[in-house]
mmCIF file with all atom_site columns, C-alpha atoms in Angstrom:
data_model
loop_
_atom_site.group_PDB
_atom_site.id
_atom_site.type_symbol
_atom_site.label_atom_id
_atom_site.label_alt_id
_atom_site.label_comp_id
_atom_site.label_asym_id
_atom_site.label_entity_id
_atom_site.label_seq_id
_atom_site.pdbx_PDB_ins_code
_atom_site.Cartn_x
_atom_site.Cartn_y
_atom_site.Cartn_z
_atom_site.occupancy
_atom_site.B_iso_or_equiv
_atom_site.pdbx_formal_charge
_atom_site.auth_seq_id
_atom_site.auth_comp_id
_atom_site.auth_asym_id
_atom_site.auth_atom_id
_atom_site.pdbx_PDB_model_num
ATOM 1   C CA . MET S 1 1   ? -0.287 -0.312 0.042  1.00 38.00 ? 1   MET S CA 1
ATOM 2   C CA . ALA S 1 2   ? 1.870  3.702  -1.425 1.00 48.00 ? 2   ALA S CA 1
ATOM 3   C CA . SER S 1 3   ? 1.975  6.490  1.206  1.00 50.00 ? 3   SER S CA 1
ATOM 4   C CA . ASN S 1 4   ? 0.980  9.573  -0.234 1.00 62.00 ? 4   ASN S CA 1
ATOM 5   C CA . ASP S 1 5   ? 3.126  10.882 2.568  1.00 67.00 ? 5   ASP S CA 1
ATOM 6   C CA . THR S 1 6   ? 6.625  10.578 0.550  1.00 88.00 ? 6   THR S CA 1
ATOM 7   C CA . PHE S 1 7   ? 8.181  12.783 2.391  1.00 91.00 ? 7   PHE S CA 1
ATOM 8   C CA . ARG S 1 8   ? 6.846  14.040 6.906  1.00 92.00 ? 8   ARG S CA 1
ATOM 9   C CA . ILE S 1 9   ? 8.355  16.328 8.467  1.00 94.00 ? 9   ILE S CA 1
ATOM 10  C CA . GLY S 1 10  ? 8.668  14.935 12.712 1.00 95.00 ? 10  GLY S CA 1
ATOM 11  C CA . LYS S 1 11  ? 10.141 15.304 15.577 1.00 96.00 ? 11  LYS S CA 1
ATOM 12  C CA . ILE S 1 12  ? 12.566 12.540 17.014 1.00 96.00 ? 12  ILE S CA 1
ATOM 13  C CA . SER S 1 13  ? 11.420 11.309 19.707 1.00 97.00 ? 13  SER S CA 1
ATOM 14  C CA . SER S 1 14  ? 13.455 8.823  20.768 1.00 96.00 ? 14  SER S CA 1
ATOM 15  C CA . ILE S 1 15  ? 17.749 7.703  19.482 1.00 95.00 ? 15  ILE S CA 1
ATOM 16  C CA . ASP S 1 16  ? 19.341 4.340  19.269 1.00 94.00 ? 16  ASP S CA 1
ATOM 17  C CA . TYR S 1 17  ? 23.095 5.947  19.387 1.00 93.00 ? 17  TYR S CA 1
ATOM 18  C CA . PRO S 1 18  ? 24.797 2.712  18.360 1.00 92.00 ? 18  PRO S CA 1
ATOM 19  C CA . LYS S 1 19  ? 22.922 1.871  15.703 1.00 92.00 ? 19  LYS S CA 1
ATOM 20  C CA . GLY S 1 20  ? 22.497 5.647  14.237 1.00 91.00 ? 20  GLY S CA 1
ATOM 21  C CA . THR S 1 21  ? 18.664 4.747  14.739 1.00 93.00 ? 21  THR S CA 1
ATOM 22  C CA . ALA S 1 22  ? 15.387 7.296  15.860 1.00 95.00 ? 22  ALA S CA 1
ATOM 23  C CA . ARG S 1 23  ? 11.877 7.308  15.937 1.00 96.00 ? 23  ARG S CA 1
ATOM 24  C CA . ILE S 1 24  ? 10.136 10.114 14.899 1.00 95.00 ? 24  ILE S CA 1
ATOM 25  C CA . THR S 1 25  ? 7.048  11.400 15.747 1.00 96.00 ? 25  THR S CA 1
ATOM 26  C CA . TYR S 1 26  ? 4.797  13.384 13.483 1.00 94.00 ? 26  TYR S CA 1
ATOM 27  C CA . GLU S 1 27  ? 2.365  16.069 15.496 1.00 91.00 ? 27  GLU S CA 1
ATOM 28  C CA . ASP S 1 28  ? -0.156 17.082 13.166 1.00 89.00 ? 28  ASP S CA 1
ATOM 29  C CA . LYS S 1 29  ? -0.918 12.894 13.059 1.00 88.00 ? 29  LYS S CA 1
ATOM 30  C CA . SER S 1 30  ? -1.722 12.429 16.895 1.00 91.00 ? 30  SER S CA 1
ATOM 31  C CA . ASP S 1 31  ? 1.447  12.339 17.847 1.00 89.00 ? 31  ASP S CA 1
ATOM 32  C CA . SER S 1 32  ? 1.512  8.703  16.548 1.00 90.00 ? 32  SER S CA 1
ATOM 33  C CA . THR S 1 33  ? 5.763  7.912  16.939 1.00 92.00 ? 33  THR S CA 1
ATOM 34  C CA . THR S 1 34  ? 7.122  5.501  14.036 1.00 92.00 ? 34  THR S CA 1
ATOM 35  C CA . ALA S 1 35  ? 9.249  2.392  14.269 1.00 91.00 ? 35  ALA S CA 1
ATOM 36  C CA . MET S 1 36  ? 13.425 2.889  14.470 1.00 94.00 ? 36  MET S CA 1
ATOM 37  C CA . PHE S 1 37  ? 14.732 4.465  11.063 1.00 94.00 ? 37  PHE S CA 1
ATOM 38  C CA . SER S 1 38  ? 18.868 4.531  9.961  1.00 92.00 ? 38  SER S CA 1
ATOM 39  C CA . PHE S 1 39  ? 19.766 8.662  9.140  1.00 92.00 ? 39  PHE S CA 1
ATOM 40  C CA . LEU S 1 40  ? 20.857 8.753  5.330  1.00 91.00 ? 40  LEU S CA 1
ATOM 41  C CA . ALA S 1 41  ? 24.347 9.265  6.821  1.00 83.00 ? 41  ALA S CA 1
ATOM 42  C CA . TRP S 1 42  ? 28.292 9.489  5.705  1.00 81.00 ? 42  TRP S CA 1
ATOM 43  C CA . GLN S 1 43  ? 29.357 10.918 9.320  1.00 83.00 ? 43  GLN S CA 1
ATOM 44  C CA . TYR S 1 44  ? 27.980 10.404 12.311 1.00 86.00 ? 44  TYR S CA 1
ATOM 45  C CA . TRP S 1 45  ? 27.064 13.459 14.717 1.00 86.00 ? 45  TRP S CA 1
ATOM 46  C CA . MET S 1 46  ? 22.854 12.297 15.693 1.00 88.00 ? 46  MET S CA 1
ATOM 47  C CA . PRO S 1 47  ? 20.746 15.386 16.160 1.00 89.00 ? 47  PRO S CA 1
ATOM 48  C CA . ARG S 1 48  ? 18.530 14.890 19.532 1.00 91.00 ? 48  ARG S CA 1
ATOM 49  C CA . VAL S 1 49  ? 15.396 14.270 20.969 1.00 95.00 ? 49  VAL S CA 1
ATOM 50  C CA . GLY S 1 50  ? 13.055 16.997 19.716 1.00 93.00 ? 50  GLY S CA 1
ATOM 51  C CA . ASP S 1 51  ? 14.704 18.318 17.069 1.00 93.00 ? 51  ASP S CA 1
ATOM 52  C CA . GLN S 1 52  ? 12.737 19.131 13.803 1.00 94.00 ? 52  GLN S CA 1
ATOM 53  C CA . VAL S 1 53  ? 13.661 16.402 10.588 1.00 95.00 ? 53  VAL S CA 1
ATOM 54  C CA . LEU S 1 54  ? 12.613 15.681 7.109  1.00 95.00 ? 54  LEU S CA 1
ATOM 55  C CA . VAL S 1 55  ? 11.640 12.364 6.584  1.00 95.00 ? 55  VAL S CA 1
ATOM 56  C CA . GLY S 1 56  ? 12.270 10.055 3.606  1.00 94.00 ? 56  GLY S CA 1
ATOM 57  C CA . HIS S 1 57  ? 9.508  7.645  3.353  1.00 91.00 ? 57  HIS S CA 1
ATOM 58  C CA . LEU S 1 58  ? 9.769  4.915  1.000  1.00 84.00 ? 58  LEU S CA 1
ATOM 59  C CA . SER S 1 59  ? 6.718  3.561  -1.310 1.00 78.00 ? 59  SER S CA 1
ATOM 60  C CA . ASN S 1 60  ? 5.824  0.119  -0.145 1.00 73.00 ? 60  ASN S CA 1
ATOM 61  C CA . GLY S 1 61  ? 4.275  2.408  3.195  1.00 65.00 ? 61  GLY S CA 1
ATOM 62  C CA . SER S 1 62  ? 5.054  4.971  6.145  1.00 61.00 ? 62  SER S CA 1
ATOM 63  C CA . CYS S 1 63  ? 6.771  1.327  8.015  1.00 76.00 ? 63  CYS S CA 1
ATOM 64  C CA . SER S 1 64  ? 10.005 1.880  5.375  1.00 85.00 ? 64  SER S CA 1
ATOM 65  C CA . ALA S 1 65  ? 11.563 5.232  6.198  1.00 92.00 ? 65  ALA S CA 1
ATOM 66  C CA . VAL S 1 66  ? 14.512 7.158  6.077  1.00 93.00 ? 66  VAL S CA 1
ATOM 67  C CA . ILE S 1 67  ? 15.812 9.984  8.341  1.00 92.00 ? 67  ILE S CA 1
ATOM 68  C CA . LEU S 1 68  ? 17.195 12.861 5.482  1.00 92.00 ? 68  LEU S CA 1
ATOM 69  C CA . GLY S 1 69  ? 18.224 15.371 8.318  1.00 89.00 ? 69  GLY S CA 1
ATOM 70  C CA . PRO S 1 70  ? 17.454 17.914 10.307 1.00 89.00 ? 70  PRO S CA 1
ATOM 71  C CA . VAL S 1 71  ? 16.449 20.994 8.730  1.00 89.00 ? 71  VAL S CA 1
ATOM 72  C CA . TRP S 1 72  ? 16.303 25.149 9.474  1.00 88.00 ? 72  TRP S CA 1
ATOM 73  C CA . HIS S 1 73  ? 13.371 25.920 10.844 1.00 85.00 ? 73  HIS S CA 1
ATOM 74  C CA . ASP S 1 74  ? 12.382 29.196 13.440 1.00 85.00 ? 74  ASP S CA 1
ATOM 75  C CA . GLY S 1 75  ? 14.172 27.453 16.293 1.00 81.00 ? 75  GLY S CA 1
ATOM 76  C CA . HIS S 1 76  ? 17.325 26.457 14.369 1.00 83.00 ? 76  HIS S CA 1
ATOM 77  C CA . ARG S 1 77  ? 18.723 28.530 12.129 1.00 89.00 ? 77  ARG S CA 1
ATOM 78  C CA . PRO S 1 78  ? 22.174 28.903 11.002 1.00 91.00 ? 78  PRO S CA 1
ATOM 79  C CA . PRO S 1 79  ? 25.090 31.207 12.404 1.00 92.00 ? 79  PRO S CA 1
ATOM 80  C CA . GLU S 1 80  ? 26.353 32.855 9.297  1.00 94.00 ? 80  GLU S CA 1
ATOM 81  C CA . GLY S 1 81  ? 25.051 32.391 5.599  1.00 93.00 ? 81  GLY S CA 1
ATOM 82  C CA . PHE S 1 82  ? 25.360 34.001 2.615  1.00 94.00 ? 82  PHE S CA 1
ATOM 83  C CA . GLU S 1 83  ? 26.286 33.052 -1.695 1.00 95.00 ? 83  GLU S CA 1
ATOM 84  C CA . GLY S 1 84  ? 29.721 31.215 -1.423 1.00 95.00 ? 84  GLY S CA 1
ATOM 85  C CA . LEU S 1 85  ? 30.013 29.959 2.701  1.00 96.00 ? 85  LEU S CA 1
ATOM 86  C CA . TYR S 1 86  ? 30.184 26.963 3.218  1.00 96.00 ? 86  TYR S CA 1
ATOM 87  C CA . ARG S 1 87  ? 30.316 25.602 6.918  1.00 95.00 ? 87  ARG S CA 1
ATOM 88  C CA . LYS S 1 88  ? 30.395 22.918 8.970  1.00 94.00 ? 88  LYS S CA 1
ATOM 89  C CA . ASP S 1 89  ? 30.114 22.982 13.016 1.00 93.00 ? 89  ASP S CA 1
ATOM 90  C CA . TYR S 1 90  ? 31.103 20.436 14.741 1.00 92.00 ? 90  TYR S CA 1
ATOM 91  C CA . ASN S 1 91  ? 29.079 21.709 18.138 1.00 89.00 ? 91  ASN S CA 1
ATOM 92  C CA . ARG S 1 92  ? 25.946 22.428 18.687 1.00 86.00 ? 92  ARG S CA 1
ATOM 93  C CA . LYS S 1 93  ? 27.207 25.722 20.832 1.00 90.00 ? 93  LYS S CA 1
ATOM 94  C CA . TYR S 1 94  ? 28.014 27.476 17.806 1.00 91.00 ? 94  TYR S CA 1
ATOM 95  C CA . GLY S 1 95  ? 31.588 28.502 17.354 1.00 92.00 ? 95  GLY S CA 1
ATOM 96  C CA . LEU S 1 96  ? 32.652 26.335 19.667 1.00 95.00 ? 96  LEU S CA 1
ATOM 97  C CA . ALA S 1 97  ? 34.336 24.029 17.103 1.00 96.00 ? 97  ALA S CA 1
ATOM 98  C CA . PHE S 1 98  ? 33.499 24.319 13.005 1.00 96.00 ? 98  PHE S CA 1
ATOM 99  C CA . GLU S 1 99  ? 35.325 24.999 10.069 1.00 96.00 ? 99  GLU S CA 1
ATOM 100 C CA . ARG S 1 100 ? 34.614 27.264 7.011  1.00 96.00 ? 100 ARG S CA 1
ATOM 101 C CA . TYR S 1 101 ? 35.527 27.996 3.368  1.00 97.00 ? 101 TYR S CA 1
ATOM 102 C CA . ASP S 1 102 ? 34.357 31.704 1.441  1.00 96.00 ? 102 ASP S CA 1
ATOM 103 C CA . ALA S 1 103 ? 34.070 31.551 -2.112 1.00 96.00 ? 103 ALA S CA 1
ATOM 104 C CA . LYS S 1 104 ? 34.480 34.540 -2.640 1.00 95.00 ? 104 LYS S CA 1
ATOM 105 C CA . GLU S 1 105 ? 37.387 35.184 -0.108 1.00 97.00 ? 105 GLU S CA 1
ATOM 106 C CA . GLN S 1 106 ? 38.585 32.172 -1.001 1.00 97.00 ? 106 GLN S CA 1
ATOM 107 C CA . ALA S 1 107 ? 39.396 31.628 2.348  1.00 97.00 ? 107 ALA S CA 1
ATOM 108 C CA . TYR S 1 108 ? 39.665 28.143 4.464  1.00 97.00 ? 108 TYR S CA 1
ATOM 109 C CA . SER S 1 109 ? 39.564 28.561 8.405  1.00 97.00 ? 109 SER S CA 1
ATOM 110 C CA . GLU S 1 110 ? 39.249 26.255 11.031 1.00 96.00 ? 110 GLU S CA 1
ATOM 111 C CA . GLU S 1 111 ? 38.409 27.400 14.676 1.00 96.00 ? 111 GLU S CA 1
ATOM 112 C CA . VAL S 1 112 ? 38.246 24.587 18.429 1.00 96.00 ? 112 VAL S CA 1
ATOM 113 C CA . THR S 1 113 ? 37.439 25.975 21.745 1.00 96.00 ? 113 THR S CA 1
ATOM 114 C CA . GLY S 1 114 ? 40.143 23.251 23.601 1.00 95.00 ? 114 GLY S CA 1
ATOM 115 C CA . THR S 1 115 ? 42.411 21.526 22.069 1.00 96.00 ? 115 THR S CA 1
ATOM 116 C CA . MET S 1 116 ? 42.691 20.064 18.041 1.00 95.00 ? 116 MET S CA 1
ATOM 117 C CA . THR S 1 117 ? 45.353 16.921 16.849 1.00 95.00 ? 117 THR S CA 1
ATOM 118 C CA . ILE S 1 118 ? 46.483 16.002 14.116 1.00 94.00 ? 118 ILE S CA 1
ATOM 119 C CA . LYS S 1 119 ? 47.604 12.718 13.571 1.00 94.00 ? 119 LYS S CA 1
ATOM 120 C CA . PRO S 1 120 ? 48.789 11.291 10.321 1.00 94.00 ? 120 PRO S CA 1
ATOM 121 C CA . THR S 1 121 ? 49.746 8.076  9.660  1.00 94.00 ? 121 THR S CA 1
ATOM 122 C CA . ASP S 1 122 ? 53.562 9.001  7.835  1.00 95.00 ? 122 ASP S CA 1
ATOM 123 C CA . THR S 1 123 ? 53.729 12.606 6.391  1.00 96.00 ? 123 THR S CA 1
ATOM 124 C CA . TRP S 1 124 ? 52.457 15.899 7.236  1.00 96.00 ? 124 TRP S CA 1
ATOM 125 C CA . THR S 1 125 ? 53.211 19.143 5.113  1.00 97.00 ? 125 THR S CA 1
ATOM 126 C CA . LEU S 1 126 ? 52.531 22.289 4.900  1.00 96.00 ? 126 LEU S CA 1
ATOM 127 C CA . GLN S 1 127 ? 53.315 24.320 2.311  1.00 96.00 ? 127 GLN S CA 1
ATOM 128 C CA . VAL S 1 128 ? 52.182 28.525 1.265  1.00 95.00 ? 128 VAL S CA 1
ATOM 129 C CA . GLY S 1 129 ? 54.362 29.210 -1.601 1.00 94.00 ? 129 GLY S CA 1
ATOM 130 C CA . GLY S 1 130 ? 57.922 28.764 -0.985 1.00 95.00 ? 130 GLY S CA 1
ATOM 131 C CA . CYS S 1 131 ? 57.751 28.032 2.304  1.00 96.00 ? 131 CYS S CA 1
ATOM 132 C CA . THR S 1 132 ? 57.131 24.254 3.413  1.00 97.00 ? 132 THR S CA 1
ATOM 133 C CA . ILE S 1 133 ? 57.272 22.528 7.328  1.00 97.00 ? 133 ILE S CA 1
ATOM 134 C CA . THR S 1 134 ? 57.407 19.088 6.756  1.00 97.00 ? 134 THR S CA 1
ATOM 135 C CA . VAL S 1 135 ? 56.891 16.297 9.670  1.00 97.00 ? 135 VAL S CA 1
ATOM 136 C CA . GLU S 1 136 ? 57.933 13.209 9.241  1.00 95.00 ? 136 GLU S CA 1
ATOM 137 C CA . LYS S 1 137 ? 57.062 9.477  11.382 1.00 94.00 ? 137 LYS S CA 1
ATOM 138 C CA . GLY S 1 138 ? 60.130 8.381  11.729 1.00 93.00 ? 138 GLY S CA 1
ATOM 139 C CA . GLY S 1 139 ? 61.156 11.944 13.825 1.00 94.00 ? 139 GLY S CA 1
ATOM 140 C CA . GLY S 1 140 ? 62.284 14.657 11.181 1.00 95.00 ? 140 GLY S CA 1
ATOM 141 C CA . ILE S 1 141 ? 61.149 18.144 11.325 1.00 96.00 ? 141 ILE S CA 1
ATOM 142 C CA . SER S 1 142 ? 61.878 20.311 8.261  1.00 96.00 ? 142 SER S CA 1
ATOM 143 C CA . ILE S 1 143 ? 61.546 24.245 7.625  1.00 96.00 ? 143 ILE S CA 1
ATOM 144 C CA . THR S 1 144 ? 62.122 25.974 3.933  1.00 97.00 ? 144 THR S CA 1
ATOM 145 C CA . ALA S 1 145 ? 62.145 28.897 4.376  1.00 96.00 ? 145 ALA S CA 1
ATOM 146 C CA . PRO S 1 146 ? 63.295 31.619 1.143  1.00 96.00 ? 146 PRO S CA 1
ATOM 147 C CA . ALA S 1 147 ? 62.564 34.807 2.838  1.00 96.00 ? 147 ALA S CA 1
ATOM 148 C CA . GLY S 1 148 ? 64.022 33.944 6.519  1.00 95.00 ? 148 GLY S CA 1
ATOM 149 C CA . ILE S 1 149 ? 62.357 32.800 10.184 1.00 94.00 ? 149 ILE S CA 1
ATOM 150 C CA . THR S 1 150 ? 61.966 35.206 12.650 1.00 95.00 ? 150 THR S CA 1
ATOM 151 C CA . ILE S 1 151 ? 60.883 34.095 15.825 1.00 94.00 ? 151 ILE S CA 1
ATOM 152 C CA . THR S 1 152 ? 60.087 36.292 18.892 1.00 96.00 ? 152 THR S CA 1
ATOM 153 C CA . THR S 1 153 ? 59.716 34.470 22.215 1.00 96.00 ? 153 THR S CA 1
ATOM 154 C CA . PRO S 1 154 ? 62.052 35.491 25.283 1.00 96.00 ? 154 PRO S CA 1
ATOM 155 C CA . THR S 1 155 ? 63.892 32.779 25.150 1.00 96.00 ? 155 THR S CA 1
ATOM 156 C CA . ILE S 1 156 ? 64.992 29.084 23.300 1.00 93.00 ? 156 ILE S CA 1
ATOM 157 C CA . THR S 1 157 ? 66.166 25.891 24.632 1.00 94.00 ? 157 THR S CA 1
ATOM 158 C CA . VAL S 1 158 ? 67.862 23.388 22.340 1.00 92.00 ? 158 VAL S CA 1
ATOM 159 C CA . THR S 1 159 ? 69.492 19.912 24.358 1.00 93.00 ? 159 THR S CA 1
ATOM 160 C CA . GLY S 1 160 ? 71.370 18.488 21.589 1.00 92.00 ? 160 GLY S CA 1
ATOM 161 C CA . ASP S 1 161 ? 73.787 19.822 19.127 1.00 93.00 ? 161 ASP S CA 1
ATOM 162 C CA . VAL S 1 162 ? 72.777 23.500 17.014 1.00 92.00 ? 162 VAL S CA 1
ATOM 163 C CA . ILE S 1 163 ? 74.123 23.012 13.769 1.00 92.00 ? 163 ILE S CA 1
ATOM 164 C CA . ALA S 1 164 ? 75.283 26.689 11.776 1.00 90.00 ? 164 ALA S CA 1
ATOM 165 C CA . ARG S 1 165 ? 77.068 26.589 7.823  1.00 91.00 ? 165 ARG S CA 1
ATOM 166 C CA . GLY S 1 166 ? 78.387 23.511 9.509  1.00 90.00 ? 166 GLY S CA 1
ATOM 167 C CA . VAL S 1 167 ? 80.079 24.804 12.818 1.00 89.00 ? 167 VAL S CA 1
ATOM 168 C CA . SER S 1 168 ? 78.653 22.275 15.389 1.00 90.00 ? 168 SER S CA 1
ATOM 169 C CA . LEU S 1 169 ? 78.032 24.979 18.696 1.00 88.00 ? 169 LEU S CA 1
ATOM 170 C CA . ASP S 1 170 ? 79.534 21.876 21.163 1.00 87.00 ? 170 ASP S CA 1
ATOM 171 C CA . ASP S 1 171 ? 82.227 20.875 19.410 1.00 85.00 ? 171 ASP S CA 1
ATOM 172 C CA . HIS S 1 172 ? 84.028 24.237 18.057 1.00 80.00 ? 172 HIS S CA 1
ATOM 173 C CA . THR S 1 173 ? 86.262 26.449 19.503 1.00 77.00 ? 173 THR S CA 1
ATOM 174 C CA . HIS S 1 174 ? 87.106 30.152 19.201 1.00 68.00 ? 174 HIS S CA 1
ATOM 175 C CA . THR S 1 175 ? 89.598 32.418 19.386 1.00 70.00 ? 175 THR S CA 1
ATOM 176 C CA . GLY S 1 176 ? 89.215 35.053 22.021 1.00 67.00 ? 176 GLY S CA 1
ATOM 177 C CA . VAL S 1 177 ? 89.888 38.838 22.191 1.00 65.00 ? 177 VAL S CA 1
ATOM 178 C CA . HIS S 1 178 ? 93.561 38.177 23.345 1.00 64.00 ? 178 HIS S CA 1
ATOM 179 C CA . GLY S 1 179 ? 94.469 35.431 21.146 1.00 60.00 ? 179 GLY S CA 1
ATOM 180 C CA . GLU S 1 180 ? 93.797 32.441 23.816 1.00 64.00 ? 180 GLU S CA 1
ATOM 181 C CA . THR S 1 181 ? 91.673 29.243 22.206 1.00 59.00 ? 181 THR S CA 1
ATOM 182 C CA . SER S 1 182 ? 88.882 28.587 24.199 1.00 58.00 ? 182 SER S CA 1
ATOM 183 C CA . ASP S 1 183 ? 86.284 25.383 24.075 1.00 59.00 ? 183 ASP S CA 1
ATOM 184 C CA . ALA S 1 184 ? 82.463 26.335 23.691 1.00 53.00 ? 184 ALA S CA 1
ATOM 185 C CA . HIS S 1 185 ? 81.544 24.540 26.886 1.00 55.00 ? 185 HIS S CA 1
#
């Protein structure tokens, strides 16, 4: 038996988080509640109980459906919006963790309140123009900066040797003002 209600707006009434399913309540159908339906998703971010969602019912009736996702409405609006903006929030409280791309400005940014961890299994590279920072799985870090590097800090601590133009800071000797030779230590 086919249903005329192929797409419906309902509210999440309960969630099975491990299975990625939820029950939907249709207020306009005397608060009737559905069986558990799966979410159409390639990523995991579950709505909360009470959130409005769009549900696509299959042609064999109202017993089979897929929850297509939340919908914007008066109680749930985007934090910003304009043509050419892609924004993905990772927290219900906007501004705590999100990424955004502004196509007009050609600007991408990620913001996280708290800790951010990046864990590649091999090499991590950041490249801007001729500048490159590479972190290798074996423990090496290389920096290429054709215009130079400026470090502003009160202290730099090095626990190993420093080599500049082939000269070791640990092993070199120099001649003092009065012609004496001394170790660098």
